[in-house]
Tab-separated table of C-alpha atoms in Angstrom:
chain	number	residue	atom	x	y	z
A	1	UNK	CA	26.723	-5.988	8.620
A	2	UNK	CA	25.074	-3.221	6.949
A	3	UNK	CA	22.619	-1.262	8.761
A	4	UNK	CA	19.288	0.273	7.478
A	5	UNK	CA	17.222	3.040	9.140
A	6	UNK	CA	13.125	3.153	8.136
A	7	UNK	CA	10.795	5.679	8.983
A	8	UNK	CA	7.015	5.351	9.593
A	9	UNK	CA	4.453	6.978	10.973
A	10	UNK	CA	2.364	4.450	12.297
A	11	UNK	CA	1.310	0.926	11.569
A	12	UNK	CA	-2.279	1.349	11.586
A	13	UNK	CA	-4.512	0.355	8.764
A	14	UNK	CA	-3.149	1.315	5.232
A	15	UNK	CA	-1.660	-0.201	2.079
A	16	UNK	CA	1.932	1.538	3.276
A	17	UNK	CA	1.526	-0.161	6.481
A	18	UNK	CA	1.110	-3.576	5.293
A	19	UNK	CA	3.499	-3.435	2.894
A	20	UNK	CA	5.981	-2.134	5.487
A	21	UNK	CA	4.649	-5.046	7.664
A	22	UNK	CA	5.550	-7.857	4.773
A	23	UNK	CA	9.113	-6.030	3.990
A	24	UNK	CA	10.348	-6.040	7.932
A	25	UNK	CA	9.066	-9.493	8.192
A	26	UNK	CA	11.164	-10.932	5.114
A	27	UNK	CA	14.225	-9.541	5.317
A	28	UNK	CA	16.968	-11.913	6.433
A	29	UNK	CA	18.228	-10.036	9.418
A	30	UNK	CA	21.654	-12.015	9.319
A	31	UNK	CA	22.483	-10.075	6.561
A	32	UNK	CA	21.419	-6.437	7.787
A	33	UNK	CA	20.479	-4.688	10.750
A	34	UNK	CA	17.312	-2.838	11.042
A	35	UNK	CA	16.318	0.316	12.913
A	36	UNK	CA	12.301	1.040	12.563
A	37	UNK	CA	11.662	4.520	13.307
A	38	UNK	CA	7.929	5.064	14.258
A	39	UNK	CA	6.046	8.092	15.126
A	40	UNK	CA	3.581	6.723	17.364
A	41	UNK	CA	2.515	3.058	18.807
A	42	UNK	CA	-0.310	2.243	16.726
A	43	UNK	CA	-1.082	-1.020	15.319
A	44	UNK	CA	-3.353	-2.922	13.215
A	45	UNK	CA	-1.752	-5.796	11.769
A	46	UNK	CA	-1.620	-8.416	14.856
A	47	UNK	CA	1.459	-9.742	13.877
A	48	UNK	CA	4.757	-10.965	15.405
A	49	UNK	CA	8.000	-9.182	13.953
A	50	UNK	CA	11.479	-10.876	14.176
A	51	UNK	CA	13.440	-10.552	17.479
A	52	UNK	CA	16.420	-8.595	15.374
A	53	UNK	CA	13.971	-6.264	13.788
A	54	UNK	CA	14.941	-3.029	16.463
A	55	UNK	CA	11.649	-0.543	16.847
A	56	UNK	CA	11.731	3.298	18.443
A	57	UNK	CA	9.587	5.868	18.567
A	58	UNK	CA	10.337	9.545	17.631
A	59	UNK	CA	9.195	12.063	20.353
A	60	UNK	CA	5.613	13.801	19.021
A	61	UNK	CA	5.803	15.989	16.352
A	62	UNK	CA	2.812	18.875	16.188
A	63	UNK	CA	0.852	19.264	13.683
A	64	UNK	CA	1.345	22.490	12.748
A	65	UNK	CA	4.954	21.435	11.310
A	66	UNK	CA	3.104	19.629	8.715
A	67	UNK	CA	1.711	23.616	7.389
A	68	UNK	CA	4.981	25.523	7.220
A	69	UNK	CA	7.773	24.843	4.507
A	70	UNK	CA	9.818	21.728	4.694
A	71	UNK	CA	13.413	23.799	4.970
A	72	UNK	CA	11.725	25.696	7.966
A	73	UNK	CA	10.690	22.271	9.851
A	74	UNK	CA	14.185	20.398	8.965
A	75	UNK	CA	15.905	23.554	10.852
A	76	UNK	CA	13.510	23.746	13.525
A	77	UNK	CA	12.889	19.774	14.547
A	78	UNK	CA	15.304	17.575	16.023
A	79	UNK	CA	15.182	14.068	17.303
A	80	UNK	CA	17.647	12.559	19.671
A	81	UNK	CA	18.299	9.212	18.306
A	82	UNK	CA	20.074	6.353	20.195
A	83	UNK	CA	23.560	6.560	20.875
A	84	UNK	CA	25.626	4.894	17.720
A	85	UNK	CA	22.789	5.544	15.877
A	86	UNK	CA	24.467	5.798	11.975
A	87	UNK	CA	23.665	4.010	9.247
A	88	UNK	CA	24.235	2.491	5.461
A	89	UNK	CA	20.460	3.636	3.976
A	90	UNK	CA	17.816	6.088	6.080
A	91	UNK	CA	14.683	5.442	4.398
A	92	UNK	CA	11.848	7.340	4.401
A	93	UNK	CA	8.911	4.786	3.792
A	94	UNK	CA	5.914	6.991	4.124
A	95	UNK	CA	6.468	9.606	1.666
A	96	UNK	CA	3.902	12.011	3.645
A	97	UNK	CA	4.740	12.586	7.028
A	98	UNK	CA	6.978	15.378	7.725
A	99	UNK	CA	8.175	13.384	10.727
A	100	UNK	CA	9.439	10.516	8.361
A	101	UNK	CA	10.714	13.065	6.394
A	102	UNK	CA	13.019	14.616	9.122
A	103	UNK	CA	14.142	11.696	10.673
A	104	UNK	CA	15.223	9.845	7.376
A	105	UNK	CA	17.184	13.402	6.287
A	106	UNK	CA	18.605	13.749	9.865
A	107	UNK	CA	19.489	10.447	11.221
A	108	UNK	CA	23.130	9.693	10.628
A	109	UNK	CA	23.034	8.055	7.102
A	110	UNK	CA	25.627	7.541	4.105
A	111	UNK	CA	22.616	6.860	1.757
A	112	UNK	CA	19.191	8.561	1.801
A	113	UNK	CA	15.900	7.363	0.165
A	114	UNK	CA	12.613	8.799	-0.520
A	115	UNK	CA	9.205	5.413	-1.579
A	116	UNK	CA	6.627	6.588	-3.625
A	117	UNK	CA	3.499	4.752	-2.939
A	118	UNK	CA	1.295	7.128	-5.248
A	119	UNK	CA	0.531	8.522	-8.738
A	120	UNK	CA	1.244	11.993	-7.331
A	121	UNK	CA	-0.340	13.577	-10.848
A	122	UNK	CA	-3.962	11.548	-10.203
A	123	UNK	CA	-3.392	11.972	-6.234
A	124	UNK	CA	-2.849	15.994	-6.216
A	125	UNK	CA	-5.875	15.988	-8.994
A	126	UNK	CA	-8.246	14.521	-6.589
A	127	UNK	CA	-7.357	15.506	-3.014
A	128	UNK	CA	-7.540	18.776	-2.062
A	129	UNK	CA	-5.858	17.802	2.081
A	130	UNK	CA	-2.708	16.316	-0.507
A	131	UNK	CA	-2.158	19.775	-2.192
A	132	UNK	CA	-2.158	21.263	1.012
A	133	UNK	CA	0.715	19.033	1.928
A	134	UNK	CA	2.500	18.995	-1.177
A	135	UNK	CA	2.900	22.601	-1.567
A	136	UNK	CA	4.474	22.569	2.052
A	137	UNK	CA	6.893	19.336	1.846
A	138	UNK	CA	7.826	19.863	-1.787
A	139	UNK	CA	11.116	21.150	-0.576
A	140	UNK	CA	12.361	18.252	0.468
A	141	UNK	CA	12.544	16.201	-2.128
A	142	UNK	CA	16.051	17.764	-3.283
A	143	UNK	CA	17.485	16.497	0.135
A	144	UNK	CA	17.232	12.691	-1.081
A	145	UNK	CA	19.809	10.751	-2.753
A	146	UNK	CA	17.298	8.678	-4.664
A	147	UNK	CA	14.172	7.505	-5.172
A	148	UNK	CA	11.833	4.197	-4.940
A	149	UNK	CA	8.291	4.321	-6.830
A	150	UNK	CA	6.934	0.919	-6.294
A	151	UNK	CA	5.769	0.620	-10.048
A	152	UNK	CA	7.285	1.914	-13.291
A	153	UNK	CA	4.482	4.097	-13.823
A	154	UNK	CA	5.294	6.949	-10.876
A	155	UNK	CA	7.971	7.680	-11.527
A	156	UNK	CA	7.223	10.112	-14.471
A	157	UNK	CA	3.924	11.688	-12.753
A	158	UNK	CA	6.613	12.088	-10.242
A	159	UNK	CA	9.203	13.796	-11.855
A	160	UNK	CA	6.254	16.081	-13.995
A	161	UNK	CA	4.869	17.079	-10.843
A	162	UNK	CA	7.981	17.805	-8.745
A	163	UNK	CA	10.333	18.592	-11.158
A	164	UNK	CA	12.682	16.503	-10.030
A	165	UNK	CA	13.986	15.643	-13.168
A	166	UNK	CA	17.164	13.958	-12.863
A	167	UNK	CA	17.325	12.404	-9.471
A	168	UNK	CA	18.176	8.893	-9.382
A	169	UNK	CA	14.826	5.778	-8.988
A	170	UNK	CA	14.659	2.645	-9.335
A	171	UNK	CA	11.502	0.417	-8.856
A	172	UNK	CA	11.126	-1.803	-6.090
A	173	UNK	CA	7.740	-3.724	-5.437
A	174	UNK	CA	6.174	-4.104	-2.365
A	175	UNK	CA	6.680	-7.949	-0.611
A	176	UNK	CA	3.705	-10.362	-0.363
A	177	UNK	CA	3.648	-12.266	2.582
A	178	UNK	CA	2.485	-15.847	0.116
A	179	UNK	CA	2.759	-18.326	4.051
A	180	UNK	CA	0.783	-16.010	5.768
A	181	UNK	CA	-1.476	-15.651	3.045
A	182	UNK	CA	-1.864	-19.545	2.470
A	183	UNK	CA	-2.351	-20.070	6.544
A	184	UNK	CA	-5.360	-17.475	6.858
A	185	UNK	CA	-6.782	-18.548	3.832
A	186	UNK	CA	-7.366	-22.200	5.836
A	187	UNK	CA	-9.054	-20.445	9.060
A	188	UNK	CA	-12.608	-20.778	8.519
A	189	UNK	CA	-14.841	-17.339	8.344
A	190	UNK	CA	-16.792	-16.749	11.316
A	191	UNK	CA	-20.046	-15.329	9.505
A	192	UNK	CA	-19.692	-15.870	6.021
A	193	UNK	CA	-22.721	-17.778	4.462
A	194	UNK	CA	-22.487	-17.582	1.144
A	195	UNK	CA	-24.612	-19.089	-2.003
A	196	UNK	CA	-22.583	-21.895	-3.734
A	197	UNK	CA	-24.662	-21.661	-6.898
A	198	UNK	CA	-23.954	-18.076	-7.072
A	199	UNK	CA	-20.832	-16.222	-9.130
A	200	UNK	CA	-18.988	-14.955	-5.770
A	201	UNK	CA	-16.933	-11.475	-6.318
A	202	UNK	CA	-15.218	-9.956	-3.573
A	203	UNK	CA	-13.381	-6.679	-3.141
A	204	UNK	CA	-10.238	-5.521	-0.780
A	205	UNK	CA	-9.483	-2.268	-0.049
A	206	UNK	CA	-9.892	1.132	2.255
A	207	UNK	CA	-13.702	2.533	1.576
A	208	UNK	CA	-12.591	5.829	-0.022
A	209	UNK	CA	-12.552	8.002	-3.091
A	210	UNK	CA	-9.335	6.523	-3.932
A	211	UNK	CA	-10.455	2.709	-4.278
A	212	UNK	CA	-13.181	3.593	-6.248
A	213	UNK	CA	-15.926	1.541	-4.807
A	214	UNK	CA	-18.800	3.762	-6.317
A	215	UNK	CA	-17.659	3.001	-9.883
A	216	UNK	CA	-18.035	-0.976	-8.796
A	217	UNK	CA	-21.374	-0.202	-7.430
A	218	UNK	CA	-22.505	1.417	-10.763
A	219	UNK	CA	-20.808	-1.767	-12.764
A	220	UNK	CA	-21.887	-4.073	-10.735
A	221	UNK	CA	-25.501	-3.064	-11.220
A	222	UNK	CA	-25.237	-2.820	-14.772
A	223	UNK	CA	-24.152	-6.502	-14.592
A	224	UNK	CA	-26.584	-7.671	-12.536
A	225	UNK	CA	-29.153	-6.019	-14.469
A	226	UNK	CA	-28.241	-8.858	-16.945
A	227	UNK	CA	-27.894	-11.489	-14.606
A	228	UNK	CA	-29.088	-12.235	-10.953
A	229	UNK	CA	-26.778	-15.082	-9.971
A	230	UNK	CA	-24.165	-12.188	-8.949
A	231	UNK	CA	-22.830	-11.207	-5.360
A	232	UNK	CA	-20.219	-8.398	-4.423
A	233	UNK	CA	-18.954	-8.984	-0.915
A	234	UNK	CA	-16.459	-5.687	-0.041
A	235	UNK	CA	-13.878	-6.034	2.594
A	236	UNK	CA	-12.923	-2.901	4.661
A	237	UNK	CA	-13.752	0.342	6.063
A	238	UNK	CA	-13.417	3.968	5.488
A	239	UNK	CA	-14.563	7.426	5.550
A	240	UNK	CA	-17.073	6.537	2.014
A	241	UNK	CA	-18.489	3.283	3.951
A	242	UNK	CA	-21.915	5.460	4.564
A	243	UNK	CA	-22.402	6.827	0.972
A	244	UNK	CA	-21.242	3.409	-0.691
A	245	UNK	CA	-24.135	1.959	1.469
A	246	UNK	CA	-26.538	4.490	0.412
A	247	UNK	CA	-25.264	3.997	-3.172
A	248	UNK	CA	-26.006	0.474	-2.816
A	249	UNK	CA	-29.497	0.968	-1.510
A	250	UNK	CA	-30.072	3.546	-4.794
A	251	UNK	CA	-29.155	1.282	-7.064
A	252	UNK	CA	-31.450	-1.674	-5.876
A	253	UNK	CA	-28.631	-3.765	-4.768
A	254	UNK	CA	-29.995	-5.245	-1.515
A	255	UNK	CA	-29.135	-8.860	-1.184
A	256	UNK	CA	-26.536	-8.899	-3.589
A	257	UNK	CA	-24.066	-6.497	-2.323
A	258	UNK	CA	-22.912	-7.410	1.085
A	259	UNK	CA	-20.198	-5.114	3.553
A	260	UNK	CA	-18.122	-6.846	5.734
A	261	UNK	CA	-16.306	-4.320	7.358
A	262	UNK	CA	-12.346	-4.130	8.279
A	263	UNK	CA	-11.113	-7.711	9.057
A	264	UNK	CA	-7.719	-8.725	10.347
A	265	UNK	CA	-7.934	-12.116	8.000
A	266	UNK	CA	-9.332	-11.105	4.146
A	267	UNK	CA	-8.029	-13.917	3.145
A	268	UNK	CA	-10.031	-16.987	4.385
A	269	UNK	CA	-13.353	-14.793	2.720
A	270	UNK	CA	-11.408	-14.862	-0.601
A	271	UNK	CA	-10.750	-18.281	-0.760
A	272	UNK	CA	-14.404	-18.802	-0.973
A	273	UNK	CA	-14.573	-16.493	-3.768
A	274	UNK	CA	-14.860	-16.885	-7.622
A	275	UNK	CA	-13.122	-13.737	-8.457
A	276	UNK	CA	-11.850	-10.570	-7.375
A	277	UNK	CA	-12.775	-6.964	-8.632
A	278	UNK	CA	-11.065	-3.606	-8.164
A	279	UNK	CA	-12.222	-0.326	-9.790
A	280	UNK	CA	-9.303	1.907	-7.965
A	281	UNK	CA	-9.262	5.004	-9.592
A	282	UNK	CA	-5.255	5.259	-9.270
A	283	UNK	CA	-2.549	3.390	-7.038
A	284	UNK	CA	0.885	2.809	-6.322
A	285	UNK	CA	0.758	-1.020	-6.659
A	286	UNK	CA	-2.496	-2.485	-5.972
A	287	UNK	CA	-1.135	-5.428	-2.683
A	288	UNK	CA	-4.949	-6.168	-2.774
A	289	UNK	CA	-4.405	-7.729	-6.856
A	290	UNK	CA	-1.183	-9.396	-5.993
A	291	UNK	CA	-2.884	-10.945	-2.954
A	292	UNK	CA	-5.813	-12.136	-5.053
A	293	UNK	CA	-2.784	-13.501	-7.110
A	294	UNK	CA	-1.762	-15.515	-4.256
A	295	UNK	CA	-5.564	-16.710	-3.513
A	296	UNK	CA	-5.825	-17.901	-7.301
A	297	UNK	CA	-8.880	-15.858	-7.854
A	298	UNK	CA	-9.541	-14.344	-11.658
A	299	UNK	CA	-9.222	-11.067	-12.104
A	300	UNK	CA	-11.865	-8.343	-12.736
A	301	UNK	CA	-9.977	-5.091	-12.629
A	302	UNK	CA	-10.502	-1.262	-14.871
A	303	UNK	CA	-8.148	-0.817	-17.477
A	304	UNK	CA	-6.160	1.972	-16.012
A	305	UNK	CA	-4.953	-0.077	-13.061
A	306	UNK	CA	-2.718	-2.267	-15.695
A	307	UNK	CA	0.256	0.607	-15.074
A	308	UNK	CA	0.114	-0.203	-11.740
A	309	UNK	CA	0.875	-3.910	-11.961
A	310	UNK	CA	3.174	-5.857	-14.040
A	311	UNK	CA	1.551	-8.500	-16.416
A	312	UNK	CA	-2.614	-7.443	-15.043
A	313	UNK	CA	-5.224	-7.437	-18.084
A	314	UNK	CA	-7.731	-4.746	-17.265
A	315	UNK	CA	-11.103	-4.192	-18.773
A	316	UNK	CA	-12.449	-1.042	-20.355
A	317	UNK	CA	-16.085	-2.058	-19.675
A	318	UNK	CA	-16.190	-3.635	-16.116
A	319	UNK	CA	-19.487	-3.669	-16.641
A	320	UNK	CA	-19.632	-6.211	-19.558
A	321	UNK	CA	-16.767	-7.875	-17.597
A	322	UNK	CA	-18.606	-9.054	-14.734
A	323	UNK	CA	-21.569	-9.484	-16.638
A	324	UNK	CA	-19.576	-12.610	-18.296
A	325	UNK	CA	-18.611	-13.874	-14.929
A	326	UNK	CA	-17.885	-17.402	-14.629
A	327	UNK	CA	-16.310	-19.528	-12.306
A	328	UNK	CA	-12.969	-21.337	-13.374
A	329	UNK	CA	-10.560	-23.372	-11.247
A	330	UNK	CA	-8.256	-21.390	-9.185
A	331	UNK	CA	-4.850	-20.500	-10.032
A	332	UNK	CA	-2.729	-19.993	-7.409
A	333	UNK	CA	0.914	-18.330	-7.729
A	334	UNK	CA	3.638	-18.294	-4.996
A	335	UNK	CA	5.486	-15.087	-6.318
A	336	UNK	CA	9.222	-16.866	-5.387
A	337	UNK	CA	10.665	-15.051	-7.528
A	338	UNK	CA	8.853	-11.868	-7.466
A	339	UNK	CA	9.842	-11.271	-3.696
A	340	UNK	CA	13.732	-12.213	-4.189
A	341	UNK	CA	14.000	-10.095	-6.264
A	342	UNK	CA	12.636	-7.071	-4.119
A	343	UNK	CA	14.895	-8.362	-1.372
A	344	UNK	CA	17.523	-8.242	-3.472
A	345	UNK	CA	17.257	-4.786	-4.321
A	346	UNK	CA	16.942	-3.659	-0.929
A	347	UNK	CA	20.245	-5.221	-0.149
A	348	UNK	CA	21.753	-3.541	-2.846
A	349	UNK	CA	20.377	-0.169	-1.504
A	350	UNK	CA	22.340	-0.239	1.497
A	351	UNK	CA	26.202	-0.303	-1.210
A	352	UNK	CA	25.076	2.501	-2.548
A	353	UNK	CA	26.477	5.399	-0.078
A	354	UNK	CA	29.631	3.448	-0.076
C-alpha cells in the first residue's frame, strides 16, 4: 500500500482548508495510507474524517522562521516524526507556511510535491504581507520534485514569477464533496426569509480584497438602479466585512443587500437562490463556482475568473449581467467524473518516486 504524507497548517476557515477537507474525505483509504501533518488543532469544518485517515501535529514553529531565508529555516528546524515514518509522496498542501514547507522537504519521502492554490503574479501584485513571504520562502521551491497548480492558468504566473522554468506540474482540481453538498442543501435555514417574487443572488466567499466583494457592491447597484426586484445575500466573514457594509450603506443598498455572516451550511441558503455571483479579483479555482455547480444555480461571474475554471462563461459587464437577471430552472451537476479523475491523479502521484 502506498503511503502519502500531507502537510497543513491548520483547518480553520479557508478555500485550502476545505478543499483539503473534501480530498482526505474521498480518498479510498484501501488503496493508500495517509499521514496528515498539521501545525496546530484548529478546526472549522465540523466534519467526521475516515477512521484510516492518521492526523499529527508538528511541534510549534515561531514566527520569526517565517522572516529569514528558506535554506536558513530548513537547516535550523527539525521535527521528530513518528517512528517508520517514510513515505511514497510528502506533499506540501499549503504552499505558504514555512512549517508545511519543512515538514514536506524533511519527512522521509521518495517523491516531493509543492499545490499552488494562487495566481502568484495577481497575488504578489496586490498583497504587500505575500511579498514579504515570498521573498523569504522563494528558496524553496528548487527543493520540490514537482508541482500541482489546481488550474491550467498558474502554472505560467508561476513559473514567470519564480523562475522555475522547467520543473515538472501537472493540474489537479480540488474535490467537491456533491453528498454532502446535496444533504445540507435539504436542512432548512434557520433565519432566512426571503422574497419569492424577488430575483435571489447569493455570494460565497471570505470578505476580503481578494473575493472582490466591493466590485459586486458597485455592480450590483448599477443593476438595481435598473431594476428593484433584486437581492444580494453574501455568505461569510472577513477582515473587509466593515467597509463592504459601509460600502453598502453608500451606495443606497439597504434592504436589498443582506450579510449573513460565516455559516457552517452555505448550502441550504443557496438552494433557495436564483443565481450565484462572484466578482473575485483572482483565484486558484473558485470551490465556491463549482459548488454553485452542484446547487444548479446560474452563473453570474467577471470575465477574468473563466481561467480559473474549466468550461465557466464570464461577463465583461456584471453590471448589465445582473441587470438581465432571471430566474430559470435549476441545473444541477454531480461532477462523477470530474472527481475520479482528481483521485486518479493523486494515485498516480504516489508511482512517481518509484
Amino acid at each position: 500500500m502506498k503511503r502519502i504524507a500531507v502537510f497543513q497548517s491548520e483547518l480553520g476557515v479557508g478555500g485550502i482548508q476545505k478543499s483539503l477537507v473534501n480530498l482526505l474525505r474521498a480518498i479510498d483509504y484501501e488503496r493508500v495510507q495517509v499521514d496528515l501533518y498539521l501545525s496546530k488543532d484548529e478546526r472549522f469544518w465540523a466534519v467526521e474524517f475516515p477512521e484510516k485517515l492518521n492526523i499529527h501535529y508538528l511541534k510549534p514553529t515561531p514566527r520569526v522562521f517565517s522572516f529569514m531565508p528558506f535554506d536558513a529555516a530548513k537547516r535550523i528546524l527539525s521535527y521528530d516524526f513518528p517512528t517508520g515514518s517514510e513515505y511514497d509522496l510528502a506533499i506540501d498542501f499549503n504552499s505558504y507556511q514555512c512549517s508545511c514547507a519543512v515538514g514536506a522537504l524533511t519527512v522521509p519521502a521518495n517523491y516531493r510535491v509543492m499545490w499552488i492554490h494562487n495566481d502568484v503574479r495577481v497575488k504578489l501584485q496586490n498583497e504587500w504581507k505575500y511579498r514579504v513571504l515570498w521573498y523569504f520562502f522563494k528558496e524553496k521551491f528548487k527543493y520540490y520534485d514537482e508541482f500541482v497548480p489546481v488550474s491550467d492558468a498558474l502554472w505560467e504566473p508561476f513559473t514567470a514569477m519564480s523562475g522555475i522554468k522547467d520543473a515538472k506540474h501537472r493540474v489537479i482540481q480540488n474535490v467537491i464533496n456533491v453528498p454532502e453538498i446535496r444533504r445540507k442543501m435539504r436542512e432548512h435555514p434557520p433565519d432566512l426569509d426571503i422574497d419569492p417574487e424577488c430575483v435571489n443572488l447569493v455570494a460565497l466567499g471570505k470578505l476580503c480584497h481578494q473575493k472582490g466583494y466591493d466590485i459586486m457592491l458597485e455592480a450590483f447597484a448599477a443593476a438595481s438602479a435598473e431594476r428593484k426586484d433584486l437581492r444580494l445575500y453574501i455568505i461569510g466573514g472577513g477582515p473587509d466585512e466593515e467597509a463592504l457594509k459601509a460600502q453598502t450603506a453608500q451606495l443606497k443598498l439597504g434592504g436589498r443587500v443582506f450579510f449573513l455572516g460565516s455559516r457552517s451550511n452555505p448550502y441550504c441558503y443557496m438552494d433557495r437562490m436564483d443565481a450565484f455571483v462572484s466578482s473575485s479579483r483572482y483565484e486558484g479555482q473558485p470551490l465556491n463556482i463549482m459548488e454553485a455547480k452542484v446547487v444548479g444555480l446560474p452563473l453570474y461571474c467577471t470575465k477574468n475568473l473563466e481561467s480559473y475554471t474549466e468550461g465557466l462563461v464570464g461577463y465583461e459587464d456584471l453590471a448589465a449581467a445582473l441587470a438581465g437577471a432571471k430566474k430559470q430552472p435549476k441545473k444541477p451537476d454531480d461532477l462523477i467524473e470530474y472527481n475520479q479523475k482528481i483521485l486518479d491523479s493523486i494515485y498516480d502521484l504516489t508511482e512517481s518516486g518509484n
